[in-house]
Coordinates of C-alpha atoms in Angstrom, one line a residue:
M108 CA -105.9 97.1 -84.6
K109 CA -104.7 98.3 -87.9
N110 CA -104.7 96.3 -90.6
S111 CA -102.0 94.3 -91.8
V112 CA -101.6 95.6 -95.6
S113 CA -104.0 98.9 -95.9
S114 CA -105.4 102.2 -93.9
R115 CA -108.8 101.4 -96.1
L116 CA -109.6 99.0 -93.8
T117 CA -109.5 100.3 -90.1
E118 CA -109.8 96.2 -88.5
R119 CA -107.4 94.1 -88.7
T120 CA -108.3 90.7 -90.5
A121 CA -110.6 88.7 -88.5
A122 CA -108.6 85.5 -87.8
E123 CA -111.6 83.1 -89.6
V124 CA -110.8 85.3 -92.6
A125 CA -106.9 84.9 -92.2
R126 CA -106.5 81.3 -91.2
T127 CA -109.4 79.9 -94.2
I128 CA -108.4 82.2 -97.1
Y129 CA -105.4 83.7 -96.2
E130 CA -103.4 80.8 -94.3
P131 CA -103.4 78.4 -96.7
P132 CA -101.6 79.4 -99.7
M133 CA -99.1 81.2 -97.9
Q134 CA -97.7 77.4 -96.6
G135 CA -96.7 76.8 -100.4
F136 CA -94.4 79.7 -100.5
D137 CA -91.6 77.3 -101.1
A138 CA -87.9 77.8 -102.2
P139 CA -89.0 77.5 -106.1
A140 CA -92.0 80.0 -105.4
L141 CA -89.4 82.4 -104.0
E142 CA -86.9 82.6 -106.4
R143 CA -89.4 83.6 -108.8
M144 CA -90.7 86.1 -106.8
C145 CA -86.8 87.3 -106.8
A146 CA -86.3 87.1 -110.1
L147 CA -89.8 89.0 -111.2
N148 CA -88.7 91.8 -108.5
E149 CA -85.4 92.1 -109.7
A150 CA -86.2 92.5 -113.3
H151 CA -89.2 94.7 -112.1
A152 CA -86.8 97.2 -110.1
V153 CA -83.8 97.2 -113.5
M154 CA -86.6 98.4 -115.7
L155 CA -87.7 100.8 -112.8
A156 CA -84.6 102.5 -112.7
G157 CA -83.5 101.4 -116.6
C158 CA -86.9 104.2 -116.9
G159 CA -85.8 107.3 -114.5
L160 CA -88.7 106.3 -112.3
I161 CA -86.2 104.9 -109.4
P162 CA -83.4 106.6 -108.5
T163 CA -80.3 104.2 -109.2
D164 CA -79.2 103.9 -105.6
C165 CA -82.8 103.3 -104.6
A166 CA -82.5 100.4 -107.0
R167 CA -78.9 99.0 -105.3
D168 CA -80.7 99.3 -102.1
L169 CA -83.8 97.4 -103.7
L170 CA -81.7 94.7 -105.4
R171 CA -79.5 94.4 -102.1
G172 CA -82.2 93.5 -100.2
I173 CA -83.8 90.6 -102.7
A174 CA -80.4 89.3 -102.6
T175 CA -80.2 88.5 -98.7
I176 CA -84.1 87.8 -99.4
R177 CA -82.8 85.0 -101.9
A178 CA -79.3 84.1 -99.3
E179 CA -82.1 83.7 -96.1
G180 CA -84.3 81.3 -98.0
P181 CA -88.6 81.2 -97.4
G182 CA -87.8 80.4 -94.1
A183 CA -87.1 83.8 -93.1
I184 CA -90.0 85.2 -94.7
D185 CA -93.3 86.3 -91.6
L186 CA -96.1 84.2 -93.1
D187 CA -98.1 85.8 -91.3
P188 CA -102.0 85.8 -93.3
Q189 CA -102.7 89.2 -91.2
F190 CA -99.6 90.2 -95.1
E191 CA -102.6 88.1 -97.2
D192 CA -100.0 86.7 -100.0
S193 CA -96.9 85.9 -99.8
Y194 CA -96.5 89.3 -101.7
F195 CA -97.2 91.1 -98.9
A196 CA -94.9 88.9 -96.7
F197 CA -91.9 89.7 -99.4
E198 CA -92.7 93.3 -99.2
N199 CA -92.7 93.3 -95.4
R200 CA -89.4 91.6 -95.1
L201 CA -88.0 93.6 -97.6
G202 CA -89.0 96.5 -95.9
Q203 CA -87.2 95.1 -92.8
I204 CA -83.9 95.3 -94.6
A205 CA -83.7 98.5 -96.7
G206 CA -86.4 100.3 -95.2
R207 CA -90.0 100.8 -95.5
G208 CA -90.0 103.6 -98.0
V209 CA -87.5 102.1 -99.9
A210 CA -88.9 98.4 -100.2
G211 CA -92.5 101.0 -101.0
R212 CA -90.7 102.1 -104.3
L213 CA -90.7 98.5 -106.1
H214 CA -94.8 99.1 -106.1
V215 CA -94.5 102.0 -109.2
G216 CA -96.4 101.1 -112.5
R217 CA -97.8 97.9 -110.7
S218 CA -100.2 96.0 -108.7
R219 CA -100.5 92.2 -106.7
N220 CA -102.6 92.0 -109.2
D221 CA -100.1 91.6 -112.3
I222 CA -97.1 90.0 -109.7
G223 CA -100.1 87.4 -109.0
A224 CA -100.7 86.4 -113.1
T225 CA -96.9 86.7 -113.8
L226 CA -96.0 84.2 -111.1
D227 CA -98.5 82.2 -112.6
R228 CA -97.2 82.2 -115.7
M229 CA -93.5 81.4 -114.5
A230 CA -94.8 78.4 -112.7
V231 CA -96.7 77.1 -115.4
R232 CA -94.0 78.0 -117.4
E233 CA -91.6 75.6 -114.9
T234 CA -93.7 72.5 -114.4
C235 CA -94.6 72.1 -118.4
L236 CA -91.1 71.9 -118.5
A237 CA -90.9 69.4 -116.0
L238 CA -93.5 67.8 -117.0
L239 CA -92.7 67.8 -121.2
A240 CA -89.0 66.4 -120.2
E241 CA -90.8 63.5 -118.3
M242 CA -93.2 63.0 -120.6
E243 CA -90.0 62.2 -123.5
A244 CA -88.3 60.3 -121.2
T245 CA -91.8 57.5 -120.6
R246 CA -92.0 57.8 -124.6
R247 CA -88.8 56.4 -124.9
A248 CA -89.5 54.0 -122.3
C249 CA -92.4 53.3 -124.6
L250 CA -91.0 52.8 -128.3
E251 CA -88.6 50.8 -126.6
A252 CA -90.6 48.3 -124.6
A253 CA -92.3 48.5 -128.7
G254 CA -89.3 47.6 -130.3
R255 CA -88.2 44.8 -128.1
H256 CA -92.0 43.3 -129.1
V257 CA -92.6 43.9 -132.6
L258 CA -92.3 40.1 -133.2
T259 CA -94.7 39.0 -129.9
V260 CA -97.9 37.9 -131.5
M261 CA -100.8 39.0 -129.5
P262 CA -104.9 38.7 -129.6
G263 CA -106.0 42.2 -130.2
Y264 CA -108.8 43.1 -128.8
T265 CA -112.4 45.0 -129.5
H266 CA -115.0 45.1 -126.9
L267 CA -112.8 43.1 -125.0
Q268 CA -113.3 40.1 -127.2
P269 CA -110.7 38.3 -129.5
A270 CA -110.3 40.5 -133.0
Q271 CA -107.7 40.2 -134.5
P272 CA -104.3 39.0 -133.8
I273 CA -101.3 42.2 -133.2
T274 CA -97.9 42.0 -131.7
F275 CA -97.9 43.2 -128.5
G276 CA -94.9 46.3 -130.0
Y277 CA -98.2 47.2 -131.9
Y278 CA -100.5 47.3 -129.0
L279 CA -97.1 49.8 -127.5
A280 CA -96.9 51.7 -130.6
N281 CA -100.3 52.9 -130.2
V282 CA -99.7 53.8 -127.0
A283 CA -96.2 55.8 -127.4
Q284 CA -98.8 57.7 -130.7
G285 CA -101.5 58.6 -127.6
M286 CA -98.3 59.5 -125.6
E287 CA -97.1 61.5 -128.7
R288 CA -100.5 63.9 -129.5
E289 CA -100.4 64.4 -125.1
H290 CA -97.0 65.8 -125.1
E291 CA -97.9 68.3 -128.2
R292 CA -101.4 69.0 -126.0
L293 CA -97.8 70.2 -122.8
A294 CA -96.1 71.8 -125.3
A295 CA -99.2 74.1 -126.9
V296 CA -99.9 75.5 -122.9
L297 CA -96.2 76.4 -122.7
D298 CA -96.4 78.6 -125.7
R299 CA -99.8 80.1 -124.5
A300 CA -97.8 80.8 -121.2
D301 CA -95.1 82.9 -123.0
A302 CA -96.6 86.4 -122.5
C303 CA -95.7 88.4 -119.6
P304 CA -98.8 89.9 -117.5
L305 CA -96.3 92.1 -115.3
G306 CA -97.6 96.3 -116.0
S307 CA -100.6 95.4 -116.4
A308 CA -101.2 96.6 -113.1
A309 CA -104.7 95.8 -111.7
L310 CA -106.6 95.8 -114.7
A311 CA -105.9 98.9 -116.9
G312 CA -102.0 99.1 -117.1
T313 CA -100.7 102.2 -115.4
S314 CA -100.2 105.8 -116.7
F315 CA -95.8 105.2 -115.7
P316 CA -93.9 105.1 -118.4
I317 CA -92.9 101.9 -117.6
D318 CA -90.9 99.5 -120.6
R319 CA -92.6 96.1 -120.3
N320 CA -91.0 94.8 -123.4
Q321 CA -87.6 94.8 -121.0
T322 CA -89.8 93.1 -118.2
A323 CA -90.8 90.6 -120.5
A324 CA -87.7 90.1 -121.9
L325 CA -86.1 89.9 -118.4
L326 CA -87.9 86.9 -117.5
G327 CA -87.9 85.0 -120.2
F328 CA -91.1 85.8 -121.8
A329 CA -91.9 86.4 -125.7
G330 CA -93.3 89.6 -125.3
P331 CA -96.4 91.4 -122.6
A332 CA -99.9 89.8 -121.9
V333 CA -102.6 92.6 -123.8
P334 CA -104.5 94.1 -123.4
G335 CA -104.1 94.3 -119.2
L336 CA -107.6 93.3 -117.9
D337 CA -107.4 89.9 -119.7
A338 CA -104.0 89.3 -118.8
V339 CA -104.7 89.4 -114.8
A340 CA -108.6 88.3 -114.8
S341 CA -107.5 84.9 -116.9
R342 CA -105.6 81.7 -115.1
D343 CA -106.1 80.0 -117.9
V344 CA -103.2 78.7 -119.1
V345 CA -103.5 76.9 -115.9
T346 CA -106.6 75.1 -116.4
E347 CA -105.6 74.3 -120.2
L348 CA -102.3 72.7 -118.4
L349 CA -104.6 70.6 -116.3
W350 CA -106.9 69.6 -119.0
A351 CA -103.7 68.0 -120.8
V352 CA -102.0 66.3 -117.7
T353 CA -106.4 65.3 -117.1
S354 CA -106.4 63.6 -120.9
A355 CA -102.7 62.1 -120.7
Q356 CA -104.0 60.5 -117.0
V357 CA -107.0 59.3 -119.0
L358 CA -104.4 57.3 -121.7
F359 CA -102.5 56.2 -118.8
S360 CA -105.9 55.0 -117.0
R361 CA -107.0 52.9 -120.7
V362 CA -104.1 51.5 -121.2
A363 CA -103.0 50.4 -117.1
Q364 CA -106.5 49.1 -117.1
D365 CA -105.7 47.0 -120.8
L366 CA -102.8 45.8 -118.1
Y367 CA -104.4 45.4 -115.6
T368 CA -106.8 42.5 -117.4
F369 CA -103.8 40.4 -118.9
T370 CA -101.6 39.9 -116.0
T371 CA -105.4 38.7 -114.3
W372 CA -105.3 34.7 -113.6
E373 CA -107.7 33.8 -115.8
F374 CA -106.2 35.9 -118.7
G375 CA -102.8 35.2 -117.3
A376 CA -101.1 37.0 -120.9
L377 CA -99.2 39.3 -118.8
S378 CA -96.7 39.5 -115.8
F379 CA -94.0 42.2 -113.7
P380 CA -91.4 41.2 -111.4
D381 CA -92.5 41.4 -107.7
R382 CA -91.2 44.7 -106.8
V383 CA -94.1 46.2 -109.0
A384 CA -96.5 44.5 -106.8
G385 CA -98.9 44.5 -103.5
T386 CA -99.6 41.5 -101.5
S387 CA -102.2 41.1 -98.6
S388 CA -102.5 41.0 -94.9
I389 CA -104.0 37.2 -94.9
M390 CA -104.1 35.6 -98.6
P391 CA -100.5 34.5 -99.0
Q392 CA -101.1 34.1 -102.5
K393 CA -101.7 37.2 -103.5
K394 CA -99.6 39.2 -106.0
N395 CA -102.1 42.5 -106.5
M396 CA -101.0 45.6 -108.7
L397 CA -101.4 48.2 -107.1
P398 CA -98.8 50.7 -109.4
L399 CA -102.3 50.0 -112.4
E400 CA -104.6 50.3 -109.4
Y401 CA -103.2 53.8 -108.3
F402 CA -103.3 55.6 -112.3
R403 CA -107.2 54.1 -112.8
A404 CA -107.8 57.0 -109.4
E405 CA -105.4 59.2 -110.7
A406 CA -107.4 60.0 -113.4
G407 CA -110.1 60.4 -111.9
R408 CA -108.4 62.7 -109.2
S409 CA -107.1 64.9 -112.5
I410 CA -110.4 65.0 -113.9
G411 CA -112.1 66.2 -110.1
A412 CA -109.5 68.2 -110.5
L413 CA -110.6 70.0 -114.0
A414 CA -113.8 69.3 -113.5
G415 CA -113.8 71.9 -110.2
A416 CA -111.7 74.4 -111.3
L417 CA -114.0 75.0 -114.1
S418 CA -116.2 75.0 -112.1
A419 CA -115.6 77.2 -109.5
V420 CA -113.7 80.1 -112.7
K421 CA -117.8 79.8 -114.7
G422 CA -119.2 81.6 -111.9
S423 CA -116.8 84.0 -111.3
N424 CA -116.9 87.2 -113.3
Y425 CA -114.4 88.6 -115.6
S426 CA -111.7 90.5 -113.8
I427 CA -109.8 89.5 -110.9
G428 CA -111.4 87.8 -108.3
L429 CA -110.4 84.6 -105.8
D430 CA -112.5 82.0 -107.9
S431 CA -111.5 83.1 -111.1
V432 CA -107.2 83.3 -109.9
R433 CA -106.7 81.4 -106.5
E434 CA -109.1 79.3 -105.2
G435 CA -111.3 77.9 -108.4
V436 CA -107.2 76.8 -109.7
A437 CA -106.0 75.5 -106.4
D438 CA -106.4 72.4 -106.9
A439 CA -105.1 72.2 -110.2
W440 CA -100.8 72.5 -108.4
P441 CA -101.0 69.3 -106.8
A442 CA -102.6 67.5 -110.1
F443 CA -99.3 68.8 -112.2
A444 CA -96.9 67.5 -108.7
R445 CA -98.8 64.2 -108.3
F446 CA -98.7 63.6 -113.2
R447 CA -95.2 64.1 -112.4
A448 CA -93.9 61.6 -109.4
A449 CA -96.3 59.1 -111.6
L450 CA -94.5 59.4 -114.8
P451 CA -91.5 57.4 -113.8
L452 CA -93.9 54.8 -112.2
L453 CA -95.7 54.7 -115.9
R454 CA -92.1 54.0 -117.1
L455 CA -91.1 50.9 -114.7
I456 CA -94.3 49.6 -115.8
L457 CA -93.6 50.1 -119.1
E458 CA -89.5 48.2 -119.5
T459 CA -91.1 45.8 -116.8
A460 CA -94.4 44.4 -117.8
T461 CA -93.2 40.8 -120.0
P462 CA -95.8 39.1 -121.8
D463 CA -95.8 35.2 -122.1
A464 CA -95.8 34.7 -125.7
E465 CA -96.3 31.1 -126.0
K466 CA -99.7 31.3 -124.1
L467 CA -100.7 34.8 -126.2
L468 CA -99.4 33.0 -130.1
A469 CA -101.5 29.6 -128.9
R470 CA -104.2 31.7 -127.4
C471 CA -104.7 33.2 -131.5
K472 CA -104.8 30.1 -133.1
A473 CA -107.1 29.2 -131.2
N474 CA -109.6 31.7 -131.0
F475 CA -111.0 32.7 -134.5
S476 CA -109.0 36.0 -134.3
T477 CA -108.1 34.6 -137.7
A478 CA -111.8 34.7 -139.0
T479 CA -111.3 38.0 -141.4
D480 CA -107.9 36.8 -142.7
L481 CA -109.8 33.6 -143.7
A482 CA -113.2 36.1 -145.0
D483 CA -110.2 37.9 -147.0
G484 CA -108.7 34.6 -148.6
L485 CA -111.9 33.9 -150.2
V486 CA -112.4 37.0 -151.8
R487 CA -108.8 37.4 -153.2
D488 CA -108.7 33.9 -154.6
F489 CA -112.9 32.9 -155.4
G490 CA -113.9 36.8 -156.2
I491 CA -116.8 36.1 -153.9
S492 CA -118.0 39.6 -152.1
F493 CA -116.8 40.3 -148.8
R494 CA -120.3 40.5 -147.5
D495 CA -120.8 36.6 -148.1
A496 CA -117.2 35.9 -147.4
H497 CA -118.1 37.1 -144.1
H498 CA -121.4 35.7 -143.7
V499 CA -119.7 32.0 -144.9
V500 CA -117.3 31.9 -141.9
G501 CA -119.1 33.3 -139.1
R502 CA -121.4 30.2 -140.1
A503 CA -118.4 28.2 -140.3
V504 CA -117.5 29.5 -136.5
Q505 CA -120.1 29.1 -135.9
M506 CA -120.3 25.1 -136.4
V507 CA -117.2 24.5 -134.9
L508 CA -118.8 26.3 -131.3
A509 CA -121.1 24.5 -131.8
T510 CA -119.3 21.4 -131.5
G511 CA -116.6 23.1 -128.7
G512 CA -114.1 23.2 -130.6
G513 CA -111.5 25.7 -131.4
A514 CA -110.4 27.9 -134.6
G515 CA -108.0 24.1 -135.3
E516 CA -111.0 22.0 -135.7
L517 CA -112.4 24.8 -138.8
T518 CA -111.3 22.2 -141.6
V519 CA -111.9 22.6 -145.3
E520 CA -114.7 20.3 -144.8
V521 CA -116.7 22.6 -142.2
L522 CA -115.8 25.7 -144.5
N523 CA -117.8 23.8 -147.6
A524 CA -120.4 22.8 -145.3
A525 CA -120.8 26.6 -144.2
A526 CA -120.9 28.2 -148.2
E527 CA -122.9 26.2 -149.2
D528 CA -126.0 26.9 -146.4
E529 CA -124.9 30.5 -146.8
I530 CA -124.6 30.7 -150.8
G531 CA -125.1 27.2 -152.3
R532 CA -121.7 26.8 -153.2
R533 CA -118.0 25.0 -152.1
F534 CA -114.3 26.0 -152.4
D535 CA -111.8 24.0 -154.2
L536 CA -109.5 24.9 -151.4
P537 CA -106.4 22.6 -150.9
E538 CA -106.6 22.5 -146.7
E539 CA -102.6 24.0 -146.4
R540 CA -104.2 27.5 -147.6
L541 CA -106.8 27.5 -145.6
R542 CA -104.3 26.9 -142.3
R543 CA -102.4 29.9 -144.0
W544 CA -104.6 31.9 -143.5
M545 CA -105.4 30.8 -140.3
D546 CA -102.1 31.1 -138.9
P547 CA -102.0 34.6 -137.0
V548 CA -98.3 34.8 -137.3
E549 CA -99.2 35.2 -141.5
A550 CA -102.2 37.4 -140.2
V551 CA -99.3 40.0 -138.4
R552 CA -97.0 39.6 -141.1
A553 CA -99.5 40.3 -144.4
R554 CA -100.7 43.8 -142.6
T555 CA -98.2 46.3 -144.6
V556 CA -100.8 48.9 -145.4
P557 CA -99.7 52.2 -143.5
G558 CA -100.2 51.9 -139.1
G559 CA -100.6 47.8 -140.2
T560 CA -99.1 45.2 -138.5
A561 CA -96.3 43.9 -140.4
P562 CA -93.3 44.0 -138.3
E563 CA -91.7 46.7 -140.9
V564 CA -94.3 48.3 -140.8
V565 CA -94.2 48.8 -137.1
T566 CA -90.5 48.9 -137.3
A567 CA -90.8 52.1 -139.6
M568 CA -93.7 53.5 -137.2
L569 CA -91.5 53.5 -134.5
D570 CA -88.2 55.0 -136.2
R571 CA -91.1 58.1 -137.2
M572 CA -91.6 58.5 -133.6
Q573 CA -88.3 58.3 -132.2
A574 CA -87.3 61.0 -135.1
R575 CA -90.0 62.9 -133.8
L576 CA -89.2 62.3 -130.0
S577 CA -86.0 63.5 -130.6
A578 CA -87.0 67.0 -131.8
D579 CA -89.4 67.6 -129.2
A580 CA -86.6 66.9 -126.7
H581 CA -84.7 69.4 -129.0
A582 CA -87.3 71.9 -128.7
R583 CA -87.6 71.6 -125.2
E584 CA -83.6 71.8 -124.6
A585 CA -83.8 75.5 -126.6
R586 CA -87.1 76.4 -124.4
T587 CA -85.1 76.0 -121.4
A588 CA -82.0 77.7 -122.4
A589 CA -83.5 80.3 -123.4
L590 CA -84.7 80.5 -120.1
S591 CA -81.4 80.0 -118.4
E592 CA -80.1 82.9 -120.9
A593 CA -82.5 85.2 -120.1
A594 CA -82.0 85.0 -116.3
A595 CA -78.1 84.9 -116.8
R596 CA -78.9 88.8 -118.2
L597 CA -81.3 89.4 -115.6
A598 CA -78.3 88.4 -113.1
G599 CA -76.0 90.1 -115.0
R600 CA -78.4 93.2 -115.1
V601 CA -78.8 93.1 -111.1
A602 CA -75.1 92.8 -110.3
A603 CA -74.6 95.8 -112.9
L604 CA -77.0 97.9 -110.7
R605 CA -75.9 96.4 -107.0
D606 CA -72.2 96.1 -106.8

């Protein structure tokens, strides 16, 4: 039986080849994919007519046929894997409507290679804009939560050991800063995807005098992608977007791990409403923070997709091949969809996280997290070196711990005993001043340097991040509007020829 797409091949594609290679990606030909295919073909037809490469009546028939396919929806296209991919299936349906001779004229000056590369960049562009919008909403939720907790004092941890007092608002401000960088990475991909491969043909361009600038403009690209080989052979905009998504997932996983730890019975520092938790089929007392576990798992899945994509592409030739442009990046698209779906869940987590302010402050008062402030006070008021102060306070902490005490038992008497042991001197230090140095609220307020924990400093940081968020949202909205304007121009050109 004759091959469905080429007379070069004398046999029908083997069922095993069709089922394994061609069928899976064709099953993903949904409404958005159809719209991208229709727009691409409309832009090419308009350009061909404008350059005199096809007659006006042929362009009219093509555009009417494309309009019919758009109205029918993807279900009307025969996605038989014998067609190899969705483009040939689309062309087959166009031939049924407009006639094979007319449909075949649409392929002047292009190849399946540059069509696929352009469709992928269009999909990356749409995905980037959607992810940026979700990220902006998530950043906003994080900033608002940070603002609610600027005064909620809690222990800050290093190596998961109490380190210095911070606030929950300060912690979330840092998370928001990380999200801002992840947003930058996503936006950078959008910039690099903004070049149109259409017209590169198979890899070397075409001898037909096409107008690539016109096609790029009609599809909302900044210009044509050049040179042609790189334009069709590279999918680094896909792998770069996957890297950006994976980086964000790693950030979210680390934050989820912190919150997960804080919600344990042993910490008991953070709680969530029951609607944000799961339970057990056998243990009636259980409240399991499944959403936080989800983010830890998603980071792993995204890392796996990225490693798989890079591993597949790295062995390919620098040209068109299944491993370089399709199979190699196949796992990226589901990763993007999962990331987009997860962002509203992260917003819910940020909006509903409730710290136990009383318990957290009490822990700061008991866990020696103000020891650095005590050492700093000795340096300022008594002129000793910080290293000597560090040794004195470290010895004092050890002495209190040896008796089973907490930070409240570190008195001037204990401090002077430690000082005599370490540096051979005592301090004329009022107990009230010692207690002030060891007050976690005062410790938080004292850090007024840029990036510090003082409430006014954190508020200023949040204000700056809110301003940056507004600017980012404005830039995304402008890009979206530009695409809408390009689509409107294309629709106008199509209507003028078709009607």
